[in-house]
């Protein structure tokens, strides 16, 4: 039996469930397992599997012990996320068409992602969000949704690459086989669907090699034959948008945007979108549904729309709307900045030193309207291969939903030992995930 360094004996260890027995038996029979772990990560780095941190390219570490989702579990979660995706698009349509919504208007209009130009605009096909990244954890097997990523959801390529490298090096060592995942197929299908042209020209808009997720931009471009373009490559002509390539200017039908500020980086693109000259995926202004403050209202939004909440979320509230003793109320909660992403602006107060807590609480006191608080969940842990040992570690799931269907390419991120924050920028690892 493999020896696991337990970090929290009270936490539920998912790998003790029945459907992991065969996998754990396989692990016991692999000699020098950690040499394979090292090889997988060396290959990943050589193949450019990196994350830009602001100073250098850091390798994205792969933990090649697969995580398993049972098929029935996958379909149940997928149905819940399909309903949530429908609710998010309906919420965006309602607000941008002047209808009254559950979220107070002043909270939406102070969101850094609110785009007043979108008011009254009908997006192509009535769709604002084509691609969703939904972050979940499980608590004793029950899924809870922690965040909606609908501006620029990332990470599906990491799931695909982790699966590919694990299969390449360890495929013949496991008696259980996981599926390859349909993420690339669904992404291409969705981007094609975003245009009314039979064979649309699709470009992926990046701000270049210093973007933290540039690996993913290049990966999609190579795998799906998308034009990889930077803002300086885009030209706005009367009635169309073109991109400059080595072969000359090319008309483009769909832009899959992976940058934040369209106006500053690409003058005229927003206007071209509003005139119907090009479609942008995801649409500008979708960030009001990505805002952590809006997340607090999602159960009420779904109830108002008559849509069943298939996957529950933990209790969450906007700190700026309460007059209670905030510090006492949030001391054992997770505090998040409303526009935070990639782990930045997420503070697990329970796990912080007194000095660190004091710093965060001072920031909250100064601008309470910029923060929300979320119930702290003791979510399920996994077995993680780190260095030359097996550790117990917290792990999450990111499902990718394409308009109204979930992909079987699912990202599972593992937090560094002793932490609950799984993001790559915080040192999280990536696991392959099997649906069996």
Tab-separated table of C-alpha atoms in Angstrom:
chain	number	residue	atom	x	y	z
A	1	UNK	CA	0.000	0.000	0.000
A	2	UNK	CA	1.379	3.423	-0.928
A	3	UNK	CA	2.332	5.693	1.974
A	4	UNK	CA	0.541	9.038	1.965
A	5	UNK	CA	1.698	12.021	3.981
A	6	UNK	CA	-1.580	13.220	5.464
A	7	UNK	CA	-1.840	16.969	5.992
A	8	UNK	CA	-5.397	17.059	7.317
A	9	UNK	CA	-6.797	13.813	8.667
A	10	UNK	CA	-10.227	15.379	9.136
A	11	UNK	CA	-10.592	16.128	5.410
A	12	UNK	CA	-12.269	13.630	3.094
A	13	UNK	CA	-9.736	11.818	0.883
A	14	UNK	CA	-11.445	11.106	-2.425
A	15	UNK	CA	-9.039	8.309	-3.351
A	16	UNK	CA	-10.421	6.131	-0.543
A	17	UNK	CA	-13.591	5.671	-2.593
A	18	UNK	CA	-14.271	2.298	-4.190
A	19	UNK	CA	-13.731	3.375	-7.812
A	20	UNK	CA	-10.075	4.264	-7.095
A	21	UNK	CA	-9.062	0.766	-5.942
A	22	UNK	CA	-7.768	-0.438	-9.313
A	23	UNK	CA	-5.814	2.772	-9.931
A	24	UNK	CA	-4.141	2.607	-6.507
A	25	UNK	CA	-3.213	-1.051	-7.095
A	26	UNK	CA	-1.624	-0.027	-10.402
A	27	UNK	CA	0.385	2.700	-8.661
A	28	UNK	CA	1.787	0.207	-6.149
A	29	UNK	CA	3.068	-1.958	-9.001
A	30	UNK	CA	4.920	0.809	-10.876
A	31	UNK	CA	8.630	0.663	-9.967
A	32	UNK	CA	10.402	4.019	-9.675
A	33	UNK	CA	7.107	5.861	-10.114
A	34	UNK	CA	8.638	9.218	-9.219
A	35	UNK	CA	11.150	8.913	-12.058
A	36	UNK	CA	8.167	8.860	-14.409
A	37	UNK	CA	6.766	11.929	-12.639
A	38	UNK	CA	10.063	13.708	-13.244
A	39	UNK	CA	10.153	12.613	-16.894
A	40	UNK	CA	6.600	13.847	-17.534
A	41	UNK	CA	7.449	17.257	-16.102
A	42	UNK	CA	10.716	17.496	-18.035
A	43	UNK	CA	8.845	16.743	-21.261
A	44	UNK	CA	6.180	19.312	-20.359
A	45	UNK	CA	8.772	22.039	-19.899
A	46	UNK	CA	10.611	21.148	-23.112
A	47	UNK	CA	7.318	21.330	-24.994
A	48	UNK	CA	6.612	24.830	-23.705
A	49	UNK	CA	4.026	23.901	-21.073
A	50	UNK	CA	4.642	27.081	-19.098
A	51	UNK	CA	2.862	29.887	-17.295
A	52	UNK	CA	4.189	33.454	-17.426
A	53	UNK	CA	4.252	34.965	-13.938
A	54	UNK	CA	5.301	38.529	-14.756
A	55	UNK	CA	9.030	37.910	-14.454
A	56	UNK	CA	9.717	34.569	-16.088
A	57	UNK	CA	8.138	31.476	-17.626
A	58	UNK	CA	7.401	28.943	-14.891
A	59	UNK	CA	6.732	25.340	-15.806
A	60	UNK	CA	3.214	24.105	-15.113
A	61	UNK	CA	3.729	21.078	-12.909
A	62	UNK	CA	1.818	17.912	-13.725
A	63	UNK	CA	0.697	15.518	-11.014
A	64	UNK	CA	0.144	12.374	-13.124
A	65	UNK	CA	-2.017	10.430	-10.659
A	66	UNK	CA	-5.367	10.609	-12.489
A	67	UNK	CA	-8.494	11.882	-10.827
A	68	UNK	CA	-11.640	9.909	-11.640
A	69	UNK	CA	-15.201	11.078	-12.239
A	70	UNK	CA	-17.892	8.466	-12.702
A	71	UNK	CA	-19.988	8.915	-15.860
A	72	UNK	CA	-23.225	9.405	-13.959
A	73	UNK	CA	-21.535	12.050	-11.794
A	74	UNK	CA	-20.256	13.866	-14.882
A	75	UNK	CA	-23.694	13.943	-16.517
A	76	UNK	CA	-25.416	15.137	-13.347
A	77	UNK	CA	-22.958	18.021	-12.891
A	78	UNK	CA	-23.127	18.826	-16.610
A	79	UNK	CA	-26.908	19.210	-16.506
A	80	UNK	CA	-26.608	21.600	-13.569
A	81	UNK	CA	-23.971	23.673	-15.352
A	82	UNK	CA	-26.053	23.776	-18.531
A	83	UNK	CA	-28.846	25.412	-16.506
A	84	UNK	CA	-26.410	27.860	-14.948
A	85	UNK	CA	-25.033	28.817	-18.374
A	86	UNK	CA	-28.575	29.482	-19.596
A	87	UNK	CA	-29.231	31.676	-16.551
A	88	UNK	CA	-26.041	33.699	-17.063
A	89	UNK	CA	-26.865	34.473	-20.704
A	90	UNK	CA	-30.451	35.398	-19.783
A	91	UNK	CA	-29.233	37.621	-16.942
A	92	UNK	CA	-26.870	39.456	-19.310
A	93	UNK	CA	-29.595	39.893	-21.926
A	94	UNK	CA	-32.040	41.225	-19.334
A	95	UNK	CA	-29.654	43.736	-17.844
A	96	UNK	CA	-28.246	45.033	-21.116
A	97	UNK	CA	-31.809	45.450	-22.424
A	98	UNK	CA	-32.902	47.584	-19.484
A	99	UNK	CA	-34.937	44.979	-17.601
A	100	UNK	CA	-34.932	44.924	-13.824
A	101	UNK	CA	-32.650	42.223	-12.415
A	102	UNK	CA	-32.018	40.871	-8.927
A	103	UNK	CA	-28.557	42.439	-8.623
A	104	UNK	CA	-28.780	46.092	-7.488
A	105	UNK	CA	-28.063	48.411	-10.409
A	106	UNK	CA	-25.362	50.370	-8.580
A	107	UNK	CA	-23.417	47.150	-7.962
A	108	UNK	CA	-23.449	46.321	-11.671
A	109	UNK	CA	-22.580	49.806	-12.872
A	110	UNK	CA	-19.587	50.003	-10.523
A	111	UNK	CA	-18.234	46.722	-11.872
A	112	UNK	CA	-14.977	47.256	-13.798
A	113	UNK	CA	-16.424	44.951	-16.461
A	114	UNK	CA	-19.648	46.879	-17.160
A	115	UNK	CA	-19.785	48.130	-20.788
A	116	UNK	CA	-22.427	50.858	-21.255
A	117	UNK	CA	-22.036	50.540	-25.056
A	118	UNK	CA	-23.686	47.119	-24.807
A	119	UNK	CA	-26.962	48.604	-23.525
A	120	UNK	CA	-29.716	47.807	-26.024
A	121	UNK	CA	-27.382	45.844	-28.296
A	122	UNK	CA	-28.505	42.434	-29.585
A	123	UNK	CA	-25.462	40.154	-29.760
A	124	UNK	CA	-25.263	37.700	-32.677
A	125	UNK	CA	-27.566	34.719	-32.045
A	126	UNK	CA	-28.581	36.390	-28.761
A	127	UNK	CA	-25.542	34.862	-27.061
A	128	UNK	CA	-23.121	36.771	-24.851
A	129	UNK	CA	-21.163	33.864	-23.407
A	130	UNK	CA	-20.200	30.944	-25.648
A	131	UNK	CA	-17.482	29.499	-23.410
A	132	UNK	CA	-17.798	29.137	-19.631
A	133	UNK	CA	-15.198	27.965	-17.117
A	134	UNK	CA	-17.013	26.751	-14.015
A	135	UNK	CA	-14.936	26.139	-10.872
A	136	UNK	CA	-16.199	23.439	-8.543
A	137	UNK	CA	-15.080	21.511	-5.500
A	138	UNK	CA	-16.601	18.428	-3.942
A	139	UNK	CA	-17.456	18.099	-0.259
A	140	UNK	CA	-17.742	14.402	0.591
A	141	UNK	CA	-18.608	13.818	-3.042
A	142	UNK	CA	-21.227	16.577	-3.352
A	143	UNK	CA	-20.291	19.292	-5.910
A	144	UNK	CA	-20.355	22.994	-5.056
A	145	UNK	CA	-19.647	25.797	-7.492
A	146	UNK	CA	-17.159	28.423	-6.317
A	147	UNK	CA	-16.809	30.760	-9.316
A	148	UNK	CA	-18.140	31.506	-12.789
A	149	UNK	CA	-15.420	32.388	-15.313
A	150	UNK	CA	-17.130	33.943	-18.311
A	151	UNK	CA	-14.833	36.727	-19.499
A	152	UNK	CA	-11.761	34.828	-20.621
A	153	UNK	CA	-11.983	31.297	-19.165
A	154	UNK	CA	-8.686	29.471	-19.503
A	155	UNK	CA	-7.056	26.160	-18.667
A	156	UNK	CA	-8.681	23.580	-20.930
A	157	UNK	CA	-5.415	23.134	-22.832
A	158	UNK	CA	-3.739	22.291	-19.510
A	159	UNK	CA	-6.211	19.465	-18.961
A	160	UNK	CA	-5.577	18.162	-22.487
A	161	UNK	CA	-1.781	18.412	-22.174
A	162	UNK	CA	-1.709	16.733	-18.740
A	163	UNK	CA	-3.765	13.847	-20.131
A	164	UNK	CA	-1.606	13.578	-23.256
A	165	UNK	CA	1.737	13.471	-21.401
A	166	UNK	CA	0.495	11.088	-18.712
A	167	UNK	CA	-0.844	8.753	-21.402
A	168	UNK	CA	2.402	8.996	-23.392
A	169	UNK	CA	4.634	8.044	-20.445
A	170	UNK	CA	2.406	5.946	-18.168
A	171	UNK	CA	-0.382	4.759	-20.479
A	172	UNK	CA	0.695	1.120	-20.511
A	173	UNK	CA	1.059	1.060	-16.707
A	174	UNK	CA	-2.602	1.730	-15.903
A	175	UNK	CA	-5.234	-0.965	-16.337
A	176	UNK	CA	-7.999	1.684	-16.314
A	177	UNK	CA	-8.117	3.994	-19.322
A	178	UNK	CA	-9.462	7.530	-19.310
A	179	UNK	CA	-11.016	9.280	-22.281
A	180	UNK	CA	-9.012	11.766	-24.315
A	181	UNK	CA	-11.628	14.493	-23.900
A	182	UNK	CA	-13.621	16.374	-26.530
A	183	UNK	CA	-12.543	19.910	-25.623
A	184	UNK	CA	-10.788	20.800	-28.874
A	185	UNK	CA	-13.645	19.473	-30.973
A	186	UNK	CA	-16.239	21.407	-28.942
A	187	UNK	CA	-14.180	24.600	-28.995
A	188	UNK	CA	-13.859	24.549	-32.792
A	189	UNK	CA	-17.543	23.692	-33.199
A	190	UNK	CA	-18.541	26.580	-30.906
A	191	UNK	CA	-16.316	29.162	-32.603
A	192	UNK	CA	-17.683	28.059	-35.984
A	193	UNK	CA	-21.247	28.300	-34.648
A	194	UNK	CA	-20.534	31.922	-33.627
A	195	UNK	CA	-20.595	32.877	-37.322
A	196	UNK	CA	-23.330	32.565	-39.943
A	197	UNK	CA	-20.667	31.838	-42.556
A	198	UNK	CA	-20.353	28.194	-43.591
A	199	UNK	CA	-16.552	28.107	-43.282
A	200	UNK	CA	-15.657	31.131	-41.129
A	201	UNK	CA	-12.186	32.570	-40.686
A	202	UNK	CA	-11.455	32.500	-36.954
A	203	UNK	CA	-8.694	34.395	-35.172
A	204	UNK	CA	-7.522	34.049	-31.587
A	205	UNK	CA	-6.613	37.470	-30.210
A	206	UNK	CA	-3.657	37.456	-27.812
A	207	UNK	CA	-1.569	40.256	-26.377
A	208	UNK	CA	1.555	38.212	-27.002
A	209	UNK	CA	4.118	35.952	-25.410
A	210	UNK	CA	4.014	37.769	-22.067
A	211	UNK	CA	0.384	36.805	-21.480
A	212	UNK	CA	0.276	34.292	-18.614
A	213	UNK	CA	-1.762	31.866	-20.751
A	214	UNK	CA	0.150	32.291	-24.019
A	215	UNK	CA	0.851	28.547	-24.115
A	216	UNK	CA	-2.894	28.007	-24.449
A	217	UNK	CA	-3.322	30.626	-27.177
A	218	UNK	CA	-0.580	29.010	-29.274
A	219	UNK	CA	-1.876	25.502	-28.504
A	220	UNK	CA	-5.365	26.300	-29.819
A	221	UNK	CA	-3.974	28.095	-32.848
A	222	UNK	CA	-1.830	25.086	-33.784
A	223	UNK	CA	-4.414	22.396	-33.037
A	224	UNK	CA	-7.463	24.114	-34.537
A	225	UNK	CA	-5.872	26.068	-37.382
A	226	UNK	CA	-6.860	29.449	-35.945
A	227	UNK	CA	-5.075	32.650	-36.915
A	228	UNK	CA	-2.992	33.764	-33.922
A	229	UNK	CA	-3.071	37.556	-33.961
A	230	UNK	CA	-2.030	40.455	-31.767
A	231	UNK	CA	-3.850	43.804	-31.557
A	232	UNK	CA	-1.421	45.434	-34.002
A	233	UNK	CA	-2.419	42.833	-36.636
A	234	UNK	CA	-6.075	43.915	-36.658
A	235	UNK	CA	-7.374	46.372	-39.247
A	236	UNK	CA	-10.823	47.930	-39.210
A	237	UNK	CA	-12.132	48.592	-42.732
A	238	UNK	CA	-15.524	49.919	-43.765
A	239	UNK	CA	-17.836	46.958	-43.338
A	240	UNK	CA	-15.269	44.379	-42.273
A	241	UNK	CA	-12.406	43.439	-39.978
A	242	UNK	CA	-9.179	42.063	-41.425
A	243	UNK	CA	-5.938	40.778	-39.962
A	244	UNK	CA	-2.458	41.195	-41.385
A	245	UNK	CA	-0.667	37.915	-42.127
A	246	UNK	CA	2.516	36.983	-43.985
A	247	UNK	CA	0.322	36.351	-47.050
A	248	UNK	CA	-1.393	39.735	-46.771
A	249	UNK	CA	-4.677	40.946	-45.275
A	250	UNK	CA	-7.303	38.316	-44.485
A	251	UNK	CA	-10.985	38.944	-43.739
A	252	UNK	CA	-11.965	37.545	-40.318
A	253	UNK	CA	-15.450	36.467	-39.186
A	254	UNK	CA	-14.937	35.516	-35.537
A	255	UNK	CA	-12.438	36.781	-32.981
A	256	UNK	CA	-11.859	34.537	-29.980
A	257	UNK	CA	-10.593	37.171	-27.602
A	258	UNK	CA	-8.057	36.297	-24.940
A	259	UNK	CA	-7.297	39.874	-23.910
A	260	UNK	CA	-9.064	42.164	-21.484
A	261	UNK	CA	-9.138	45.728	-22.785
A	262	UNK	CA	-10.455	45.850	-26.342
A	263	UNK	CA	-10.578	49.634	-26.739
A	264	UNK	CA	-7.098	50.412	-25.467
A	265	UNK	CA	-5.333	47.624	-27.333
A	266	UNK	CA	-7.479	47.430	-30.471
A	267	UNK	CA	-9.017	50.819	-31.338
A	268	UNK	CA	-12.203	50.489	-33.352
A	269	UNK	CA	-12.824	46.793	-32.695
A	270	UNK	CA	-15.656	47.422	-30.244
A	271	UNK	CA	-17.375	49.671	-32.770
A	272	UNK	CA	-16.919	47.056	-35.515
A	273	UNK	CA	-18.511	44.449	-33.242
A	274	UNK	CA	-21.486	46.702	-32.473
A	275	UNK	CA	-22.000	47.269	-36.218
A	276	UNK	CA	-22.056	43.518	-36.888
A	277	UNK	CA	-18.845	43.384	-38.918
A	278	UNK	CA	-17.326	40.665	-36.720
A	279	UNK	CA	-18.391	38.477	-33.810
A	280	UNK	CA	-16.360	38.443	-30.592
A	281	UNK	CA	-16.284	35.413	-28.297
A	282	UNK	CA	-16.974	35.960	-25.444
A	283	UNK	CA	-18.799	39.257	-25.923
A	284	UNK	CA	-17.550	42.483	-24.348
A	285	UNK	CA	-19.435	43.303	-21.149
A	286	UNK	CA	-19.894	39.685	-20.064
A	287	UNK	CA	-17.636	40.420	-17.101
A	288	UNK	CA	-20.552	41.716	-15.041
A	289	UNK	CA	-21.568	38.051	-14.712
A	290	UNK	CA	-17.954	37.128	-13.904
A	291	UNK	CA	-17.839	39.703	-11.107
A	292	UNK	CA	-17.635	38.033	-7.683
A	293	UNK	CA	-20.390	40.365	-6.429
A	294	UNK	CA	-22.814	39.050	-9.069
A	295	UNK	CA	-21.894	35.492	-8.049
A	296	UNK	CA	-23.450	36.170	-4.629
A	297	UNK	CA	-26.814	36.739	-6.335
A	298	UNK	CA	-26.767	33.740	-8.700
A	299	UNK	CA	-29.226	31.589	-6.661
A	300	UNK	CA	-31.747	34.475	-6.690
A	301	UNK	CA	-31.098	35.164	-10.391
A	302	UNK	CA	-31.843	31.534	-11.243
A	303	UNK	CA	-34.945	31.482	-9.044
A	304	UNK	CA	-36.222	34.693	-10.662
A	305	UNK	CA	-35.714	33.141	-14.114
A	306	UNK	CA	-37.441	29.908	-13.081
A	307	UNK	CA	-34.275	27.874	-13.672
A	308	UNK	CA	-33.405	25.107	-11.228
A	309	UNK	CA	-30.072	25.470	-9.446
A	310	UNK	CA	-28.586	22.086	-10.344
A	311	UNK	CA	-25.233	22.661	-8.639
A	312	UNK	CA	-25.367	24.504	-5.327
A	313	UNK	CA	-22.949	27.225	-4.277
A	314	UNK	CA	-21.663	28.038	-0.780
A	315	UNK	CA	-23.182	30.925	1.156
A	316	UNK	CA	-21.703	34.156	-0.253
A	317	UNK	CA	-22.463	37.835	0.299
A	318	UNK	CA	-21.180	41.252	-0.837
A	319	UNK	CA	-19.335	42.740	2.140
A	320	UNK	CA	-20.274	46.305	1.193
A	321	UNK	CA	-24.001	45.632	1.615
A	322	UNK	CA	-23.889	44.587	5.285
A	323	UNK	CA	-23.861	46.881	8.317
A	324	UNK	CA	-23.003	44.103	10.752
A	325	UNK	CA	-19.646	43.643	12.486
A	326	UNK	CA	-17.828	42.580	9.328
A	327	UNK	CA	-14.624	41.364	10.941
A	328	UNK	CA	-16.426	38.985	13.269
A	329	UNK	CA	-18.630	37.685	10.468
A	330	UNK	CA	-15.874	36.985	7.931
A	331	UNK	CA	-13.016	35.799	10.149
A	332	UNK	CA	-13.541	32.156	9.114
A	333	UNK	CA	-14.581	32.838	5.528
A	334	UNK	CA	-12.883	33.256	2.170
A	335	UNK	CA	-12.620	36.902	1.129
A	336	UNK	CA	-12.440	37.704	-2.593
A	337	UNK	CA	-11.916	40.919	-4.535
A	338	UNK	CA	-14.799	41.417	-6.930
A	339	UNK	CA	-12.537	41.602	-10.011
A	340	UNK	CA	-9.942	39.082	-8.820
A	341	UNK	CA	-8.871	36.220	-11.072
A	342	UNK	CA	-6.153	33.591	-11.257
A	343	UNK	CA	-5.995	33.314	-7.470
A	344	UNK	CA	-5.122	36.995	-7.048
A	345	UNK	CA	-7.461	38.721	-4.643
A	346	UNK	CA	-8.518	35.472	-2.931
A	347	UNK	CA	-7.794	35.282	0.798
A	348	UNK	CA	-8.508	32.218	2.952
A	349	UNK	CA	-8.473	34.008	6.318
A	350	UNK	CA	-8.595	30.765	8.294
A	351	UNK	CA	-5.212	29.724	6.868
A	352	UNK	CA	-3.442	33.096	7.193
A	353	UNK	CA	-1.151	34.458	9.887
A	354	UNK	CA	-2.445	37.222	12.150
A	355	UNK	CA	-0.257	39.741	10.321
A	356	UNK	CA	-1.595	38.649	6.913
A	357	UNK	CA	-5.198	38.756	8.168
A	358	UNK	CA	-4.698	42.252	9.545
A	359	UNK	CA	-3.442	43.471	6.173
A	360	UNK	CA	-6.449	42.007	4.314
A	361	UNK	CA	-8.977	43.317	6.846
A	362	UNK	CA	-7.486	46.812	6.589
A	363	UNK	CA	-7.999	46.665	2.826
A	364	UNK	CA	-11.590	45.449	3.299
A	365	UNK	CA	-12.300	48.276	5.764
A	366	UNK	CA	-11.095	50.875	3.254
A	367	UNK	CA	-13.175	49.558	0.325
A	368	UNK	CA	-15.814	47.060	1.541
A	369	UNK	CA	-17.777	47.444	-1.711
A	370	UNK	CA	-14.863	45.840	-3.583
A	371	UNK	CA	-15.069	42.527	-1.695
A	372	UNK	CA	-17.319	39.549	-1.165
A	373	UNK	CA	-17.144	36.826	1.477
A	374	UNK	CA	-17.760	33.142	0.872
A	375	UNK	CA	-18.317	30.253	3.237
A	376	UNK	CA	-15.112	28.261	3.753
A	377	UNK	CA	-15.583	24.670	2.610
A	378	UNK	CA	-13.399	21.812	3.810
A	379	UNK	CA	-13.457	20.336	0.337
A	380	UNK	CA	-12.279	16.915	-0.746
A	381	UNK	CA	-8.598	16.094	-1.013
A	382	UNK	CA	-6.642	13.897	-3.414
A	383	UNK	CA	-3.367	11.989	-3.484
A	384	UNK	CA	-0.705	14.096	-5.149
A	385	UNK	CA	2.772	13.115	-6.378
A	386	UNK	CA	5.092	15.910	-5.277
A	387	UNK	CA	8.865	15.533	-5.328
A	388	UNK	CA	9.448	11.941	-4.276
A	389	UNK	CA	6.443	11.457	-1.991
A	390	UNK	CA	2.684	11.015	-2.028
A	391	UNK	CA	0.848	13.841	-0.271
A	392	UNK	CA	-2.734	14.606	0.641
A	393	UNK	CA	-3.706	17.894	-1.061
A	394	UNK	CA	-6.801	19.956	-1.830
A	395	UNK	CA	-8.008	19.880	-5.441
A	396	UNK	CA	-10.730	21.518	-7.506
A	397	UNK	CA	-12.368	20.997	-10.890
A	398	UNK	CA	-12.930	23.394	-13.764
A	399	UNK	CA	-15.649	22.294	-16.171
A	400	UNK	CA	-15.812	23.940	-19.590
A	401	UNK	CA	-19.301	24.568	-20.934
A	402	UNK	CA	-19.789	25.464	-24.603
A	403	UNK	CA	-23.084	27.374	-24.953
A	404	UNK	CA	-25.205	24.546	-23.560
A	405	UNK	CA	-23.054	21.419	-23.301
A	406	UNK	CA	-20.137	20.433	-21.079
A	407	UNK	CA	-16.843	19.168	-22.401
A	408	UNK	CA	-15.260	15.952	-21.161
A	409	UNK	CA	-11.936	17.835	-21.068
A	410	UNK	CA	-11.974	18.881	-17.409
A	411	UNK	CA	-9.190	20.649	-15.562
A	412	UNK	CA	-8.331	19.382	-12.092
A	413	UNK	CA	-5.926	21.622	-10.204
A	414	UNK	CA	-4.091	20.604	-7.053
A	415	UNK	CA	-3.128	23.136	-4.390
A	416	UNK	CA	0.401	23.237	-2.974
A	417	UNK	CA	0.651	21.187	0.228
A	418	UNK	CA	-0.978	23.045	3.118
A	419	UNK	CA	-2.886	25.488	0.881
A	420	UNK	CA	-6.440	25.531	-0.466
A	421	UNK	CA	-5.644	27.846	-3.407
A	422	UNK	CA	-5.241	25.772	-6.566
A	423	UNK	CA	-4.530	28.373	-9.263
A	424	UNK	CA	-1.462	27.983	-11.470
A	425	UNK	CA	-0.259	31.448	-10.491
A	426	UNK	CA	-0.286	30.279	-6.859
A	427	UNK	CA	1.807	27.197	-7.601
A	428	UNK	CA	-1.005	24.732	-8.275
A	429	UNK	CA	-0.404	21.479	-10.147
A	430	UNK	CA	-2.510	19.929	-12.911
A	431	UNK	CA	-3.942	16.399	-12.835
A	432	UNK	CA	-5.261	14.334	-15.737
A	433	UNK	CA	-8.934	13.535	-15.227
A	434	UNK	CA	-10.681	10.369	-16.351
A	435	UNK	CA	-14.407	9.853	-16.826
A	436	UNK	CA	-15.157	6.157	-16.362
